[in-house]
Coordinates of C-alpha atoms in Angstrom, one line a residue:
Chain A
X1 CA -75.1 151.4 87.8
X2 CA -73.7 151.4 83.9
X3 CA -76.2 149.2 82.2
X4 CA -74.6 148.0 78.6
X5 CA -77.2 146.0 76.4
X6 CA -76.6 144.4 72.9
X7 CA -79.4 144.2 70.6
X8 CA -81.8 146.8 70.0
X9 CA -84.3 144.5 69.1
X10 CA -88.1 144.5 70.7
X11 CA -86.4 143.1 74.1
X12 CA -83.0 145.2 74.1
X13 CA -84.7 148.8 73.4
X14 CA -87.7 147.8 75.4
X15 CA -85.2 146.9 78.7
X16 CA -83.3 150.1 77.5
X17 CA -86.2 152.1 77.6
X18 CA -87.2 151.1 80.9
X19 CA -83.5 151.2 82.8
X20 CA -82.7 154.6 80.8
X21 CA -84.8 156.2 83.4
X22 CA -82.6 155.3 86.9
X23 CA -79.2 154.2 84.9
X24 CA -76.7 155.2 82.4
X25 CA -77.2 152.4 79.5
X26 CA -75.4 151.9 76.4
X27 CA -77.1 149.9 73.5
X28 CA -75.0 148.2 70.5
X29 CA -76.5 147.2 67.3
X30 CA -75.1 146.1 64.3
X31 CA -78.5 148.0 62.5
X32 CA -78.7 152.0 62.7
X33 CA -82.2 152.0 62.2
X34 CA -82.6 149.7 64.9
X35 CA -81.7 152.4 67.7
X36 CA -85.3 154.2 66.2
X37 CA -86.8 151.8 68.6
X38 CA -85.5 153.5 71.5
X39 CA -88.0 156.6 73.1
X40 CA -87.5 159.8 71.8
X41 CA -86.2 160.9 75.2
X42 CA -83.5 158.3 75.6
X43 CA -80.6 159.8 77.1
X44 CA -78.1 156.9 77.1
X45 CA -75.5 155.9 74.5
X46 CA -75.6 154.0 71.0
X47 CA -72.8 152.5 69.2
X48 CA -72.8 151.0 66.1
X49 CA -71.2 148.1 65.4
X50 CA -70.6 144.7 65.6
X51 CA -71.2 143.4 68.9
X52 CA -68.8 140.6 68.9
X53 CA -65.8 142.4 68.4
X54 CA -63.4 143.1 71.6
X55 CA -63.2 146.8 70.0
X56 CA -66.6 147.5 70.0
X57 CA -67.6 146.0 73.4
X58 CA -64.5 148.4 74.6
X59 CA -65.9 151.3 73.4
X60 CA -69.4 150.8 74.8
X61 CA -67.9 150.6 78.5
X62 CA -68.4 146.9 78.7
X63 CA -65.2 146.7 80.9
X64 CA -66.7 148.8 83.7
X65 CA -70.1 147.8 83.3
X66 CA -72.5 146.6 86.3
X67 CA -74.2 144.8 84.1
X68 CA -74.0 143.6 80.5
X69 CA -76.9 141.8 78.6
X70 CA -76.8 139.7 75.2
X71 CA -80.1 140.1 73.8
X72 CA -79.2 139.9 69.9
X73 CA -81.6 137.1 67.6
X74 CA -78.4 134.9 67.8
X75 CA -77.7 132.8 70.5
X76 CA -73.9 132.0 69.5
X77 CA -73.2 135.8 69.5
X78 CA -75.3 136.0 72.6
X79 CA -72.9 133.7 74.4
X80 CA -69.5 135.0 72.8
X81 CA -70.2 138.3 73.6
X82 CA -71.5 137.6 77.1
X83 CA -67.9 136.1 77.8
X84 CA -65.9 138.8 76.0
X85 CA -67.5 140.8 78.5
X86 CA -67.1 138.9 81.2
X87 CA -63.1 138.8 80.5
X88 CA -63.3 142.6 80.1
X89 CA -64.3 143.2 83.3
X90 CA -68.2 143.2 83.3
X91 CA -69.6 142.5 87.0
X92 CA -72.5 140.6 85.6
X93 CA -73.2 138.9 82.2
X94 CA -76.6 137.6 80.9
X95 CA -77.8 136.0 77.9
X96 CA -80.2 135.5 76.1
X97 CA -80.7 131.7 74.7
X98 CA -83.1 130.8 72.6
X99 CA -81.9 126.8 72.6
X100 CA -82.9 125.3 75.9
X101 CA -80.3 122.8 76.1
X102 CA -77.7 125.4 74.7
X103 CA -78.7 127.6 77.8
X104 CA -78.2 124.6 80.2
X105 CA -74.6 123.7 79.1
X106 CA -73.5 127.7 79.5
X107 CA -75.0 127.8 82.9
X108 CA -73.1 124.7 83.6
X109 CA -69.9 127.4 82.3
X110 CA -70.8 130.2 84.2
X111 CA -72.8 132.1 82.1
X112 CA -76.1 133.2 83.5
X113 CA -79.0 132.7 80.8
X114 CA -82.6 133.5 80.0
X115 CA -84.4 131.3 77.9
X116 CA -87.8 132.7 76.5
X117 CA -88.3 129.3 75.3
X118 CA -88.1 127.7 78.5
X119 CA -90.1 130.8 80.1
X120 CA -92.6 131.4 76.7
X121 CA -93.6 127.2 77.3
X122 CA -94.3 127.3 80.7
X123 CA -96.8 130.5 80.5
X124 CA -98.3 128.6 77.8
X125 CA -98.5 125.5 80.0
X126 CA -100.2 127.4 82.4
X127 CA -102.7 129.2 80.7
X128 CA -103.9 125.7 79.1
X129 CA -104.0 124.0 82.2
X130 CA -105.8 126.8 84.6
X131 CA -107.2 128.8 81.8
X132 CA -109.2 130.9 84.4
X133 CA -106.4 131.1 86.7
X134 CA -104.6 133.9 88.5
Chain B
X1 CA -59.1 108.9 64.2
X2 CA -62.7 110.5 64.0
X3 CA -62.7 113.8 63.3
X4 CA -66.6 116.1 62.9
X5 CA -66.1 119.0 60.8
X6 CA -69.1 121.9 61.0
X7 CA -69.4 124.3 58.5
X8 CA -69.2 122.5 54.2
X9 CA -68.0 125.9 53.1
X10 CA -65.0 126.5 51.1
X11 CA -62.6 125.3 54.3
X12 CA -64.9 122.6 55.6
X13 CA -65.6 121.0 51.8
X14 CA -61.5 120.7 51.2
X15 CA -60.4 120.1 54.7
X16 CA -63.1 117.1 54.5
X17 CA -61.8 116.0 51.4
X18 CA -58.4 116.2 52.6
X19 CA -58.9 113.8 55.5
X20 CA -60.9 111.6 53.8
X21 CA -58.1 110.9 51.3
X22 CA -55.6 110.5 54.1
X23 CA -58.0 107.7 55.4
X24 CA -59.5 109.4 58.2
X25 CA -63.0 108.6 59.5
X26 CA -64.7 112.2 59.1
X27 CA -68.4 113.5 59.4
X28 CA -69.4 117.3 58.6
X29 CA -72.6 119.1 60.0
X30 CA -73.9 122.0 57.7
X31 CA -76.9 124.0 58.1
X32 CA -77.6 124.0 54.4
X33 CA -78.9 121.3 52.9
X34 CA -77.9 122.0 49.4
X35 CA -73.9 121.9 50.9
X36 CA -74.9 118.7 52.7
X37 CA -76.0 117.3 49.4
X38 CA -72.9 118.9 47.4
X39 CA -70.8 117.0 50.1
X40 CA -72.6 113.7 49.7
X41 CA -72.6 113.8 46.1
X42 CA -68.8 114.6 45.7
X43 CA -67.1 113.0 48.8
X44 CA -70.4 110.5 49.8
X45 CA -72.4 109.8 52.5
X46 CA -70.6 111.7 55.1
X47 CA -72.4 114.9 55.8
X48 CA -75.4 115.6 58.3
X49 CA -77.6 118.3 58.2
X50 CA -77.8 120.3 61.1
X51 CA -76.7 123.0 63.9
X52 CA -73.5 122.6 64.8
X53 CA -74.2 124.0 68.4
X54 CA -76.8 122.4 69.2
X55 CA -76.9 119.2 71.5
X56 CA -78.8 116.7 69.8
X57 CA -77.0 117.0 66.4
X58 CA -73.2 116.8 68.4
X59 CA -75.3 113.4 69.5
X60 CA -76.3 112.0 66.4
X61 CA -73.0 112.7 65.0
X62 CA -71.6 110.4 68.0
X63 CA -69.6 113.3 69.3
X64 CA -68.9 111.6 72.5
X65 CA -66.4 109.4 70.5
X66 CA -65.1 111.9 68.2
X67 CA -61.1 112.7 68.9
X68 CA -61.1 116.0 67.6
X69 CA -63.9 118.5 66.5
X70 CA -63.2 121.4 63.5
X71 CA -65.5 124.3 63.9
X72 CA -64.7 125.9 60.3
X73 CA -67.9 127.9 59.8
X74 CA -67.2 131.4 58.4
X75 CA -68.7 133.4 61.8
X76 CA -66.6 133.1 64.9
X77 CA -69.3 133.1 67.6
X78 CA -70.5 129.8 66.2
X79 CA -67.0 128.3 65.8
X80 CA -66.0 129.0 69.6
X81 CA -69.7 128.0 70.9
X82 CA -69.5 124.9 68.7
X83 CA -66.4 124.4 70.0
X84 CA -67.1 125.0 73.5
X85 CA -70.0 122.7 73.7
X86 CA -67.9 119.6 72.3
X87 CA -65.5 120.5 75.0
X88 CA -67.8 121.1 77.8
X89 CA -70.3 118.7 76.8
X90 CA -68.9 116.0 75.6
X91 CA -65.3 116.2 76.2
X92 CA -63.8 116.2 73.0
X93 CA -59.9 115.7 73.3
X94 CA -58.9 118.4 70.7
X95 CA -60.9 121.1 69.6
X96 CA -59.9 123.5 66.6
X97 CA -61.4 126.7 65.7
X98 CA -61.0 129.0 62.6
X99 CA -61.4 132.7 62.8
X100 CA -62.1 135.6 60.7
X101 CA -61.3 138.3 63.1
X102 CA -58.0 138.2 64.4
X103 CA -58.2 139.5 67.5
X104 CA -60.2 136.3 68.4
X105 CA -57.6 134.4 68.6
X106 CA -56.5 135.7 71.8
X107 CA -59.7 135.5 72.8
X108 CA -60.5 132.0 71.9
X109 CA -57.7 130.5 73.6
X110 CA -59.1 132.3 77.1
X111 CA -62.3 130.9 76.6
X112 CA -61.0 127.1 76.5
X113 CA -60.5 126.5 72.4
X114 CA -56.9 123.9 71.9
X115 CA -56.1 125.4 68.5
X116 CA -57.2 128.3 66.4
X117 CA -56.6 129.2 62.8
X118 CA -56.6 132.8 61.3
X119 CA -56.2 132.6 57.5
X120 CA -56.1 136.8 57.5
X121 CA -53.5 136.3 60.7
X122 CA -51.7 133.7 58.1
X123 CA -51.8 136.3 55.2
X124 CA -50.8 139.1 57.2
X125 CA -47.5 137.8 58.4
X126 CA -46.8 136.3 54.6
X127 CA -47.0 139.7 53.6
X128 CA -45.2 141.5 56.0
X129 CA -42.6 138.9 55.7
X130 CA -42.2 140.1 52.1
X131 CA -41.6 143.5 53.2
X132 CA -38.8 143.7 55.2
X133 CA -39.6 146.6 57.1
X134 CA -42.6 149.2 57.6
X135 CA -40.6 152.8 57.6
X136 CA -43.9 154.5 57.6
X137 CA -47.0 153.3 59.1
X138 CA -50.3 155.3 59.1
X139 CA -51.6 154.9 63.1
X140 CA -54.3 156.9 63.2
X141 CA -56.4 159.5 61.5
X142 CA -58.7 162.3 63.6
X143 CA -60.9 163.3 60.9
X144 CA -61.5 166.9 62.2
X145 CA -58.6 169.1 61.2
X146 CA -57.3 166.0 59.0
X147 CA -54.3 165.2 62.1
X148 CA -52.6 162.3 61.4
X149 CA -50.4 159.9 63.6
X150 CA -47.9 158.2 62.2
X151 CA -44.7 155.7 62.6
X152 CA -41.1 156.5 61.3
X153 CA -38.8 153.5 61.8
X154 CA -35.2 155.3 61.4
X155 CA -31.8 153.7 60.0
X156 CA -28.3 154.6 59.7
X157 CA -28.7 156.8 56.5
X158 CA -31.8 158.8 57.1
X159 CA -31.3 162.4 57.7
X160 CA -32.7 162.4 61.0
X161 CA -30.6 159.7 62.7
X162 CA -27.8 161.2 64.4
X163 CA -29.2 164.4 65.2
X164 CA -31.0 165.7 68.2
X165 CA -34.8 165.9 67.9
X166 CA -34.7 169.8 68.2
X167 CA -32.3 170.0 64.9
X168 CA -34.6 168.2 62.8
X169 CA -36.4 170.2 59.8
X170 CA -39.9 169.8 60.8
X171 CA -42.5 171.3 59.1
X172 CA -45.5 172.9 60.0
X173 CA -48.4 171.8 62.8
X174 CA -45.8 168.8 63.2
X175 CA -44.7 167.4 66.4
X176 CA -42.7 164.2 67.3
X177 CA -43.6 163.4 71.3
X178 CA -42.9 160.3 71.7
X179 CA -40.2 157.5 70.2
X180 CA -40.1 153.9 70.8
X181 CA -36.5 152.0 71.4
X182 CA -36.1 148.7 72.3
X183 CA -39.9 148.1 72.8
X184 CA -39.9 151.1 75.7
X185 CA -41.6 154.4 75.0
X186 CA -39.3 157.6 75.3
X187 CA -40.6 161.4 75.7
X188 CA -38.6 163.0 73.5
X189 CA -37.3 166.4 74.4
X190 CA -35.4 168.8 72.0
X191 CA -31.7 167.5 73.3
X192 CA -32.8 163.8 73.1
X193 CA -30.5 161.7 70.2
X194 CA -32.2 160.2 67.9
X195 CA -30.4 156.6 66.8
X196 CA -30.9 153.8 63.9
X197 CA -33.9 151.6 64.9
X198 CA -35.6 154.3 66.7
X199 CA -39.6 154.1 66.0
X200 CA -40.8 157.9 65.8
X201 CA -44.2 158.7 66.9
X202 CA -45.3 161.9 64.8
X203 CA -48.2 163.7 65.2
X204 CA -48.5 165.3 61.6
X205 CA -51.6 166.8 59.2
X206 CA -52.3 165.2 55.7
X207 CA -50.6 168.4 54.0
X208 CA -47.4 168.1 55.7
X209 CA -47.4 164.3 55.5
X210 CA -45.0 163.9 53.0
X211 CA -42.8 166.8 53.6
X212 CA -42.0 165.0 57.5
X213 CA -41.6 162.0 55.5
X214 CA -38.6 163.3 53.1
X215 CA -37.0 165.3 56.5
X216 CA -36.7 162.8 58.7
X217 CA -36.3 159.5 56.6
X218 CA -35.3 161.3 53.3
X219 CA -37.2 159.3 51.4
X220 CA -40.5 160.7 49.1
X221 CA -44.1 159.6 49.8

């Protein structure tokens, strides 16, 4: 399947490197040196540009993507890019949102969100209350 | 009217000042402390510091009773999300967003923003009105080989107007494959009669561009 990832930071590059084994991956980032985080054998495409620009999203193939993943450091950029990609025709869009309340608001408006703040807090809480646990 | 302005840059500052002068109730939300202080010092206690897309900040601003939210930061993504949260979470009757990239006007409308304002678009249309028509427009440049796609608009006194396409003296490495007549594309054949008002789409090279312009439009570059 075709996967388009916006943001080639720690998370984006990691997902790209894993998915690259089985899927066609295109990664978008504003900073050219971000692509250095990709595996040397990375076989997908890279697009240099502003990920909230509709022309950049189009040239990265967001319209035909089976999955569009927005994982820049900026919640608002992720939410905007995800919604634009959805309108262009991406089958599924997921945005990483640090602000749990913002994530909740947009879940209600049809954007699938992943909040590392909620997940991280839960994981930490589990370790604290059950340090010996599984 | 209770109006919440998000972003206290130049647009936000002057918008707030004008609205206050009209006697409206205005509150500004701004991330940067220095800009908040400037508003407070110059316009009175009418600004709070915070992220305008954060629900807690908007609750503090009393958004549920706001009549209008104007998101006017320099970042399109922030303006969109602020306006969407205002509408989706607080049912604000009217949301206005500033867009910097004119292409986003359409996207914002699709995503439910009531009104958008693009300074880029406004300035562009003013300039376009000043220039009556653009007889010669660069559409696209392919760096390899210096290939240019250009558009030429024919008027009555152009040398090519009234000629068949095959009769036009074209420079080397140049072709006119297409024209746009009354908004519809038309593939150009040697016997196509070129008419005033036609917009010819030509492929040429940077080296031949001026000769093409002279032979078709009769004007130098």
